[in-house]
mmCIF file of C-alpha atoms and ligand atoms in Angstrom:
data_model
loop_
_atom_site.group_PDB
_atom_site.id
_atom_site.type_symbol
_atom_site.label_atom_id
_atom_site.label_comp_id
_atom_site.label_asym_id
_atom_site.label_seq_id
_atom_site.Cartn_x
_atom_site.Cartn_y
_atom_site.Cartn_z
ATOM 1 C CA MET D 1 -72.387 111.210 -55.921
ATOM 2 C CA ILE D 2 -68.681 111.964 -56.499
ATOM 3 C CA PHE D 3 -67.416 115.236 -55.807
ATOM 4 C CA GLN D 4 -66.406 116.613 -59.166
ATOM 5 C CA HIS D 5 -64.076 118.997 -58.257
ATOM 6 C CA LYS D 6 -60.363 119.153 -57.575
ATOM 7 C CA HIS D 7 -60.049 122.615 -55.843
ATOM 8 C CA LEU D 8 -62.607 124.461 -53.767
ATOM 9 C CA LEU D 9 -62.563 128.111 -54.877
ATOM 10 C CA THR D 10 -65.852 129.596 -54.409
ATOM 11 C CA LEU D 11 -69.405 128.688 -53.373
ATOM 12 C CA GLU D 12 -70.709 130.413 -56.469
ATOM 13 C CA GLU D 13 -69.639 127.431 -58.163
ATOM 14 C CA LEU D 14 -70.967 124.718 -56.206
ATOM 15 C CA SER D 15 -74.463 122.909 -56.951
ATOM 16 C CA ARG D 16 -77.023 122.677 -54.242
ATOM 17 C CA GLU D 17 -76.663 118.828 -54.540
ATOM 18 C CA GLU D 18 -72.779 119.542 -54.026
ATOM 19 C CA ILE D 19 -73.030 121.914 -50.752
ATOM 20 C CA GLU D 20 -75.725 118.873 -49.393
ATOM 21 C CA LEU D 21 -72.844 116.213 -50.141
ATOM 22 C CA ILE D 22 -70.401 118.283 -48.009
ATOM 23 C CA LEU D 23 -72.892 119.030 -45.490
ATOM 24 C CA GLU D 24 -74.085 115.204 -45.127
ATOM 25 C CA ASN D 25 -69.946 113.770 -44.937
ATOM 26 C CA ALA D 26 -69.390 116.723 -42.171
ATOM 27 C CA LYS D 27 -72.346 115.141 -40.231
ATOM 28 C CA GLY D 28 -70.356 111.779 -40.325
ATOM 29 C CA PHE D 29 -66.896 113.698 -39.452
ATOM 30 C CA LYS D 30 -68.533 115.289 -36.216
ATOM 31 C CA GLU D 31 -69.630 111.637 -34.939
ATOM 32 C CA ILE D 32 -65.708 111.419 -34.794
ATOM 33 C CA PHE D 33 -65.156 113.993 -32.172
ATOM 34 C CA THR D 34 -67.549 112.027 -29.559
ATOM 35 C CA ARG D 35 -64.551 109.218 -29.661
ATOM 36 C CA SER D 36 -61.760 108.960 -27.184
ATOM 37 C CA ILE D 37 -59.571 108.499 -30.439
ATOM 38 C CA LYS D 38 -60.546 111.583 -32.790
ATOM 39 C CA LYS D 39 -58.748 110.136 -35.574
ATOM 40 C CA VAL D 40 -59.293 108.289 -38.842
ATOM 41 C CA PRO D 41 -56.795 107.049 -41.758
ATOM 42 C CA THR D 42 -58.464 109.062 -44.703
ATOM 43 C CA LEU D 43 -55.380 111.328 -45.517
ATOM 44 C CA ARG D 44 -52.440 109.194 -44.292
ATOM 45 C CA GLY D 45 -49.217 110.069 -46.451
ATOM 46 C CA LYS D 46 -50.696 113.081 -47.779
ATOM 47 C CA THR D 47 -49.669 116.713 -47.025
ATOM 48 C CA VAL D 48 -51.730 119.998 -46.348
ATOM 49 C CA VAL D 49 -49.945 123.636 -46.516
ATOM 50 C CA ASN D 50 -51.302 126.180 -44.429
ATOM 51 C CA LEU D 51 -50.510 129.295 -46.516
ATOM 52 C CA PHE D 52 -52.365 132.391 -44.430
ATOM 53 C CA TYR D 53 -51.256 135.854 -46.150
ATOM 54 C CA GLU D 54 -53.317 137.184 -43.650
ATOM 55 C CA ASN D 55 -54.249 136.808 -40.064
ATOM 56 C CA SER D 56 -56.537 134.255 -38.895
ATOM 57 C CA THR D 57 -57.246 131.980 -35.695
ATOM 58 C CA ARG D 58 -60.466 129.817 -36.384
ATOM 59 C CA THR D 59 -59.809 129.312 -40.039
ATOM 60 C CA ARG D 60 -56.074 128.424 -39.974
ATOM 61 C CA THR D 61 -56.191 126.286 -36.580
ATOM 62 C CA SER D 62 -59.485 124.418 -37.629
ATOM 63 C CA PHE D 63 -57.766 123.369 -41.080
ATOM 64 C CA GLU D 64 -54.880 122.283 -38.824
ATOM 65 C CA ILE D 65 -57.124 120.232 -36.766
ATOM 66 C CA ALA D 66 -59.287 118.927 -39.444
ATOM 67 C CA ALA D 67 -56.201 117.610 -41.599
ATOM 68 C CA LYS D 68 -54.395 116.189 -38.209
ATOM 69 C CA ARG D 69 -57.764 114.157 -37.495
ATOM 70 C CA LEU D 70 -57.409 112.675 -41.254
ATOM 71 C CA SER D 71 -53.665 111.763 -40.502
ATOM 72 C CA ALA D 72 -52.756 113.895 -43.003
ATOM 73 C CA ASP D 73 -49.213 115.750 -42.429
ATOM 74 C CA VAL D 74 -49.273 119.453 -41.870
ATOM 75 C CA ILE D 75 -47.323 122.294 -42.342
ATOM 76 C CA ASN D 76 -48.129 125.951 -41.268
ATOM 77 C CA PHE D 77 -46.405 128.081 -43.261
ATOM 78 C CA SER D 78 -45.336 131.544 -41.948
ATOM 79 C CA VAL D 79 -45.481 134.280 -44.116
ATOM 80 C CA SER D 80 -44.387 136.452 -41.992
ATOM 81 C CA THR D 81 -40.968 134.489 -41.441
ATOM 82 C CA SER D 82 -40.631 133.358 -45.038
ATOM 83 C CA SER D 83 -38.694 134.652 -47.934
ATOM 84 C CA VAL D 84 -41.972 136.548 -49.011
ATOM 85 C CA GLN D 85 -40.491 139.561 -46.671
ATOM 86 C CA LYS D 86 -37.264 139.265 -49.202
ATOM 87 C CA GLY D 87 -39.697 139.702 -52.122
ATOM 88 C CA GLU D 88 -40.221 136.542 -53.327
ATOM 89 C CA SER D 89 -43.494 136.167 -55.335
ATOM 90 C CA LEU D 90 -46.775 134.199 -54.703
ATOM 91 C CA LEU D 91 -46.115 131.569 -57.484
ATOM 92 C CA ASP D 92 -42.627 131.167 -56.881
ATOM 93 C CA THR D 93 -43.809 130.492 -53.067
ATOM 94 C CA VAL D 94 -45.934 128.077 -54.117
ATOM 95 C CA HIS D 95 -43.852 126.199 -56.493
ATOM 96 C CA THR D 96 -41.285 125.853 -53.990
ATOM 97 C CA ILE D 97 -43.672 124.294 -51.291
ATOM 98 C CA GLU D 98 -44.903 121.827 -54.290
ATOM 99 C CA ALA D 99 -41.694 121.040 -54.835
ATOM 100 C CA LEU D 100 -41.347 119.956 -50.904
ATOM 101 C CA GLY D 101 -44.535 117.487 -51.812
ATOM 102 C CA SER D 102 -47.906 119.608 -50.771
ATOM 103 C CA ASP D 103 -51.075 117.578 -52.041
ATOM 104 C CA PHE D 104 -53.109 120.629 -50.667
ATOM 105 C CA ILE D 105 -52.390 124.152 -50.386
ATOM 106 C CA VAL D 106 -55.194 126.040 -47.895
ATOM 107 C CA MET D 107 -54.463 129.699 -48.839
ATOM 108 C CA ARG D 108 -55.904 132.934 -47.463
ATOM 109 C CA HIS D 109 -54.935 136.302 -49.297
ATOM 110 C CA SER D 110 -55.913 139.750 -49.671
ATOM 111 C CA CYS D 111 -56.471 139.825 -53.156
ATOM 112 C CA PRO D 112 -59.879 138.635 -54.653
ATOM 113 C CA GLY D 113 -59.137 135.846 -57.282
ATOM 114 C CA ALA D 114 -55.535 134.666 -55.586
ATOM 115 C CA PRO D 115 -56.840 131.019 -55.137
ATOM 116 C CA GLN D 116 -57.925 130.884 -58.701
ATOM 117 C CA LEU D 117 -54.495 131.917 -59.914
ATOM 118 C CA LEU D 118 -52.810 129.154 -57.868
ATOM 119 C CA ALA D 119 -55.365 126.399 -59.001
ATOM 120 C CA ARG D 120 -54.591 127.227 -62.868
ATOM 121 C CA ARG D 121 -50.637 126.615 -62.043
ATOM 122 C CA ILE D 122 -50.089 124.401 -59.438
ATOM 123 C CA LYS D 123 -50.794 120.509 -59.411
ATOM 124 C CA SER D 124 -52.060 120.207 -55.526
ATOM 125 C CA ALA D 125 -55.860 120.953 -54.659
ATOM 126 C CA VAL D 126 -56.228 124.873 -53.676
ATOM 127 C CA ILE D 127 -58.992 125.464 -50.906
ATOM 128 C CA ASN D 128 -59.781 129.072 -50.393
ATOM 129 C CA ALA D 129 -59.634 130.105 -46.798
ATOM 130 C CA GLY D 130 -60.676 133.673 -47.787
ATOM 131 C CA ASP D 131 -59.746 135.924 -50.757
ATOM 132 C CA GLY D 132 -60.111 139.368 -49.862
ATOM 133 C CA PRO D 133 -63.673 140.344 -49.621
ATOM 134 C CA HIS D 134 -64.747 138.021 -52.419
ATOM 135 C CA GLU D 135 -65.475 134.417 -51.086
ATOM 136 C CA HIS D 136 -64.603 132.328 -47.863
ATOM 137 C CA PRO D 137 -66.282 128.957 -48.905
ATOM 138 C CA THR D 138 -65.530 127.125 -45.887
ATOM 139 C CA GLN D 139 -66.888 129.596 -43.886
ATOM 140 C CA GLY D 140 -70.415 129.934 -46.070
ATOM 141 C CA LEU D 141 -70.080 125.622 -45.162
ATOM 142 C CA LEU D 142 -69.933 125.892 -41.769
ATOM 143 C CA ASP D 143 -72.658 128.667 -41.388
ATOM 144 C CA ALA D 144 -74.891 126.095 -43.333
ATOM 145 C CA PHE D 145 -74.093 123.382 -41.221
ATOM 146 C CA THR D 146 -74.574 125.006 -38.386
ATOM 147 C CA ILE D 147 -77.997 125.933 -39.117
ATOM 148 C CA LYS D 148 -78.907 122.918 -40.478
ATOM 149 C CA GLU D 149 -78.409 121.297 -37.484
ATOM 150 C CA MET D 150 -80.281 123.756 -35.235
ATOM 151 C CA LYS D 151 -83.124 124.357 -37.355
ATOM 152 C CA GLY D 152 -83.490 120.932 -39.029
ATOM 153 C CA GLY D 153 -83.328 122.600 -42.531
ATOM 154 C CA PHE D 154 -83.501 125.650 -44.873
ATOM 155 C CA GLU D 155 -86.781 126.000 -46.981
ATOM 156 C CA GLY D 156 -88.611 129.205 -46.139
ATOM 157 C CA LEU D 157 -85.963 130.072 -42.930
ATOM 158 C CA ASN D 158 -85.562 133.946 -43.033
ATOM 159 C CA VAL D 159 -81.624 134.746 -42.765
ATOM 160 C CA VAL D 160 -80.313 137.972 -41.956
ATOM 161 C CA ILE D 161 -76.893 139.125 -42.529
ATOM 162 C CA LEU D 162 -76.490 142.385 -40.597
ATOM 163 C CA GLY D 163 -73.153 144.568 -40.620
ATOM 164 C CA ASP D 164 -70.219 145.387 -43.311
ATOM 165 C CA ILE D 165 -71.483 143.569 -46.390
ATOM 166 C CA THR D 166 -69.724 145.559 -48.864
ATOM 167 C CA HIS D 167 -66.249 144.186 -47.262
ATOM 168 C CA SER D 168 -67.426 140.980 -45.996
ATOM 169 C CA ARG D 169 -66.272 137.714 -47.886
ATOM 170 C CA VAL D 170 -68.409 135.708 -45.325
ATOM 171 C CA ALA D 171 -71.371 137.396 -46.608
ATOM 172 C CA ARG D 172 -70.945 136.482 -50.257
ATOM 173 C CA SER D 173 -70.470 132.881 -49.487
ATOM 174 C CA ASN D 174 -73.493 132.739 -47.072
ATOM 175 C CA ILE D 175 -75.619 134.058 -49.791
ATOM 176 C CA TRP D 176 -74.562 131.690 -52.455
ATOM 177 C CA ALA D 177 -74.871 128.567 -50.273
ATOM 178 C CA LEU D 178 -77.984 129.574 -48.423
ATOM 179 C CA THR D 179 -80.030 130.915 -51.344
ATOM 180 C CA LYS D 180 -78.982 127.518 -53.322
ATOM 181 C CA LEU D 181 -80.454 125.571 -50.094
ATOM 182 C CA GLY D 182 -83.831 127.434 -50.080
ATOM 183 C CA ALA D 183 -83.354 129.846 -47.161
ATOM 184 C CA LYS D 184 -84.718 133.710 -47.886
ATOM 185 C CA ILE D 185 -81.878 136.306 -46.943
ATOM 186 C CA THR D 186 -81.935 140.067 -45.824
ATOM 187 C CA ILE D 187 -78.915 141.936 -45.766
ATOM 188 C CA ALA D 188 -78.979 144.803 -43.462
ATOM 189 C CA GLY D 189 -77.129 148.002 -42.070
ATOM 190 C CA PRO D 190 -76.410 151.309 -43.367
ATOM 191 C CA SER D 191 -76.616 151.662 -47.109
ATOM 192 C CA THR D 192 -72.962 152.666 -47.270
ATOM 193 C CA LEU D 193 -72.292 149.030 -46.325
ATOM 194 C CA LEU D 194 -75.164 147.360 -48.574
ATOM 195 C CA PRO D 195 -73.699 147.021 -52.371
ATOM 196 C CA LYS D 196 -77.359 147.728 -54.264
ATOM 197 C CA SER D 197 -75.731 144.737 -56.806
ATOM 198 C CA PHE D 198 -76.742 142.412 -54.251
ATOM 199 C CA ALA D 199 -80.245 142.571 -55.503
ATOM 200 C CA ARG D 200 -79.098 140.662 -58.419
ATOM 201 C CA LEU D 201 -78.368 137.598 -55.908
ATOM 202 C CA GLY D 202 -82.089 137.292 -55.032
ATOM 203 C CA VAL D 203 -81.667 138.967 -51.332
ATOM 204 C CA ARG D 204 -83.494 141.689 -49.684
ATOM 205 C CA ILE D 205 -82.016 144.734 -48.804
ATOM 206 C CA CYS D 206 -82.881 146.832 -45.631
ATOM 207 C CA THR D 207 -81.525 149.574 -43.924
ATOM 208 C CA ASP D 208 -83.574 149.734 -40.664
ATOM 209 C CA LEU D 209 -82.834 147.049 -37.948
ATOM 210 C CA ARG D 210 -86.512 146.606 -36.843
ATOM 211 C CA GLU D 211 -87.329 145.364 -39.854
ATOM 212 C CA ALA D 212 -84.783 143.392 -41.033
ATOM 213 C CA ILE D 213 -84.946 141.155 -37.857
ATOM 214 C CA ARG D 214 -88.884 141.185 -37.051
ATOM 215 C CA ASP D 215 -89.401 137.415 -38.694
ATOM 216 C CA ALA D 216 -85.049 136.475 -38.439
ATOM 217 C CA ASP D 217 -84.848 132.789 -37.882
ATOM 218 C CA VAL D 218 -81.266 133.677 -38.004
ATOM 219 C CA ILE D 219 -79.189 136.804 -37.397
ATOM 220 C CA ASN D 220 -75.557 136.432 -39.097
ATOM 221 C CA LEU D 221 -73.625 139.526 -37.700
ATOM 222 C CA LEU D 222 -70.435 140.937 -39.107
ATOM 223 C CA ARG D 223 -67.617 142.368 -38.015
ATOM 224 C CA ILE D 224 -67.123 146.123 -39.222
ATOM 225 C CA GLN D 225 -63.688 145.734 -41.194
ATOM 226 C CA LEU D 226 -62.278 148.941 -40.839
ATOM 227 C CA GLU D 227 -59.068 147.204 -42.018
ATOM 228 C CA ARG D 228 -60.450 147.095 -45.904
ATOM 229 C CA GLN D 229 -62.271 150.596 -45.954
ATOM 230 C CA ARG D 230 -60.870 153.163 -47.927
ATOM 231 C CA LYS D 231 -62.893 156.069 -47.043
ATOM 232 C CA ASN D 232 -65.427 156.567 -43.897
ATOM 233 C CA LEU D 233 -68.491 154.626 -44.824
ATOM 234 C CA PHE D 234 -70.541 155.961 -41.628
ATOM 235 C CA PRO D 235 -69.752 158.663 -39.244
ATOM 236 C CA SER D 236 -68.120 156.551 -36.466
ATOM 237 C CA ILE D 237 -68.328 153.136 -34.769
ATOM 238 C CA ARG D 238 -70.250 154.612 -31.621
ATOM 239 C CA GLU D 239 -72.823 155.674 -34.249
ATOM 240 C CA TYR D 240 -73.023 152.318 -35.781
ATOM 241 C CA THR D 241 -73.617 150.681 -32.338
ATOM 242 C CA LEU D 242 -76.334 153.152 -31.231
ATOM 243 C CA LEU D 243 -78.130 152.183 -34.858
ATOM 244 C CA TYR D 244 -76.942 148.627 -35.554
ATOM 245 C CA GLY D 245 -75.877 146.980 -32.653
ATOM 246 C CA LEU D 246 -77.585 144.055 -31.371
ATOM 247 C CA THR D 247 -78.400 144.175 -27.674
ATOM 248 C CA GLU D 248 -80.622 142.055 -25.369
ATOM 249 C CA GLU D 249 -83.435 144.681 -26.340
ATOM 250 C CA ARG D 250 -83.398 144.845 -29.611
ATOM 251 C CA LEU D 251 -83.232 140.968 -29.842
ATOM 252 C CA LYS D 252 -86.687 141.056 -28.346
ATOM 253 C CA TRP D 253 -88.056 142.049 -32.180
ATOM 254 C CA ALA D 254 -86.945 138.946 -33.666
ATOM 255 C CA LYS D 255 -88.467 135.448 -32.898
ATOM 256 C CA LYS D 256 -88.081 133.660 -29.516
ATOM 257 C CA ASP D 257 -86.343 130.847 -31.146
ATOM 258 C CA VAL D 258 -83.747 132.987 -33.411
ATOM 259 C CA LEU D 259 -79.990 131.888 -33.641
ATOM 260 C CA ILE D 260 -77.026 134.459 -33.249
ATOM 261 C CA MET D 261 -74.328 133.604 -35.398
ATOM 262 C CA HIS D 262 -71.005 135.467 -36.065
ATOM 263 C CA PRO D 263 -67.884 134.076 -38.045
ATOM 264 C CA GLY D 264 -65.573 135.928 -35.565
ATOM 265 C CA PRO D 265 -63.784 137.524 -34.453
ATOM 266 C CA ILE D 266 -66.051 139.486 -32.461
ATOM 267 C CA ASN D 267 -65.860 143.024 -31.536
ATOM 268 C CA ARG D 268 -67.667 142.840 -28.091
ATOM 269 C CA GLY D 269 -69.695 146.293 -27.529
ATOM 270 C CA VAL D 270 -69.819 147.077 -31.373
ATOM 271 C CA GLU D 271 -71.877 144.737 -33.397
ATOM 272 C CA ILE D 272 -72.786 142.626 -30.922
ATOM 273 C CA SER D 273 -73.399 142.895 -26.905
ATOM 274 C CA PRO D 274 -71.525 140.525 -24.591
ATOM 275 C CA GLU D 275 -74.899 139.794 -23.226
ATOM 276 C CA VAL D 276 -76.209 138.711 -27.000
ATOM 277 C CA ALA D 277 -72.703 137.149 -27.878
ATOM 278 C CA ASP D 278 -72.701 134.844 -24.718
ATOM 279 C CA GLY D 279 -76.691 134.343 -24.513
ATOM 280 C CA LYS D 280 -78.640 131.550 -25.062
ATOM 281 C CA HIS D 281 -79.467 132.299 -28.290
ATOM 282 C CA SER D 282 -75.713 132.245 -29.656
ATOM 283 C CA VAL D 283 -74.309 129.556 -31.371
ATOM 284 C CA ILE D 284 -71.096 131.203 -32.248
ATOM 285 C CA LEU D 285 -68.506 128.516 -30.460
ATOM 286 C CA ARG D 286 -70.667 125.747 -32.116
ATOM 287 C CA GLN D 287 -69.948 127.311 -35.339
ATOM 288 C CA VAL D 288 -66.150 126.945 -34.649
ATOM 289 C CA THR D 289 -66.239 123.407 -33.418
ATOM 290 C CA ASN D 290 -68.721 122.834 -36.605
ATOM 291 C CA GLY D 291 -65.562 124.536 -38.857
ATOM 292 C CA VAL D 292 -63.700 121.272 -38.084
ATOM 293 C CA ALA D 293 -66.231 118.801 -39.217
ATOM 294 C CA VAL D 294 -66.577 120.865 -42.172
ATOM 295 C CA ARG D 295 -63.071 121.041 -43.082
ATOM 296 C CA MET D 296 -63.261 117.522 -42.770
ATOM 297 C CA ALA D 297 -65.289 116.829 -45.034
ATOM 298 C CA VAL D 298 -63.870 119.030 -47.764
ATOM 299 C CA LEU D 299 -60.466 117.615 -47.429
ATOM 300 C CA TYR D 300 -61.859 114.298 -48.050
ATOM 301 C CA LEU D 301 -64.213 114.911 -50.776
ATOM 302 C CA LEU D 302 -61.277 116.997 -52.998
ATOM 303 C CA SER D 303 -59.235 113.801 -51.916
ATOM 304 C CA GLY D 304 -61.830 111.678 -54.168
ATOM 305 C CA GLY D 305 -64.120 110.347 -51.368
ATOM 306 C CA GLU D 306 -67.596 109.740 -52.017
ATOM 307 C CA GLU D 307 -70.081 109.305 -48.813
ATOM 308 C CA ALA D 308 -68.997 109.186 -45.041
HETATM 309 N N1 LIG N 401 -63.969 133.495 -39.256
HETATM 310 C C1 LIG N 401 -62.961 133.392 -39.671
HETATM 311 O O1 LIG N 401 -62.507 133.467 -41.058
HETATM 312 O O2 LIG N 401 -62.346 133.648 -38.349
HETATM 313 P P1 LIG N 401 -60.187 133.777 -38.694
HETATM 314 O O3 LIG N 401 -59.895 135.126 -39.292
HETATM 315 O O4 LIG N 401 -59.836 133.735 -37.245
HETATM 316 O O5 LIG N 401 -59.672 132.662 -39.084
#
């Protein structure tokens, strides 16, 4: 199967088969991590530019490692020290980067749809590394990869996404990917953070934590994104933790082999207790490692590759 897309902008627009193709290739690339030389020549001569208008630890770093393991040249464009600070527009900035010779632009931006705008206007392949609260496709893919690795598949699996769904690009990308792959999704949290419109995406909506996680095979916790909230959507962080924070005691309500996931950064003691974050059910750091393999697969397939 050939991956038909030039850009990776959303998981909404990918088919189940295309998502499975990415996961299959990521599995092949993960095998490279056990070698003494963790490098293949696939993207030799290509240039990947990381263009992050919002902060990032995991996504930016793992795209850099992924591109380097594929032998690409990598430029980390620092928005805070660039001419963006003198008022240069997004398109002028990106046209300048292209004139310097980019083949891939990995972009994070606070504005939903910014990667789509770029994809229409430039020659480089565009990868969405998070556009406001809209989508974070490679996070959705690495979450799916991790679930498949740990659970063997998706059919009939109960996945609970718990926390600030309204402001979460991770929630949207997870829902698109996991429902296409056959999982059943519950979104859970305070009603003010659960958009009713999500019912149209085929998910169950639940405000009672115990009820939400009772049959959960996977609980994917989300950070409360105070930076995106324009008004108070719950009384206080303390109140949120009292009602929805996942502790060891509450984890007993879920299945014995439940997986605990979190895209990071985590707020210890808020949405997740330190014991749960570091406990035996947690695959949070495995998600980070898998992010490199998934991003290698995405870069490879966008460059015209077929199979691992
Ligand atoms: N998961 C995620 O996007 O983390 P960063 O913001 O650190 O990239």
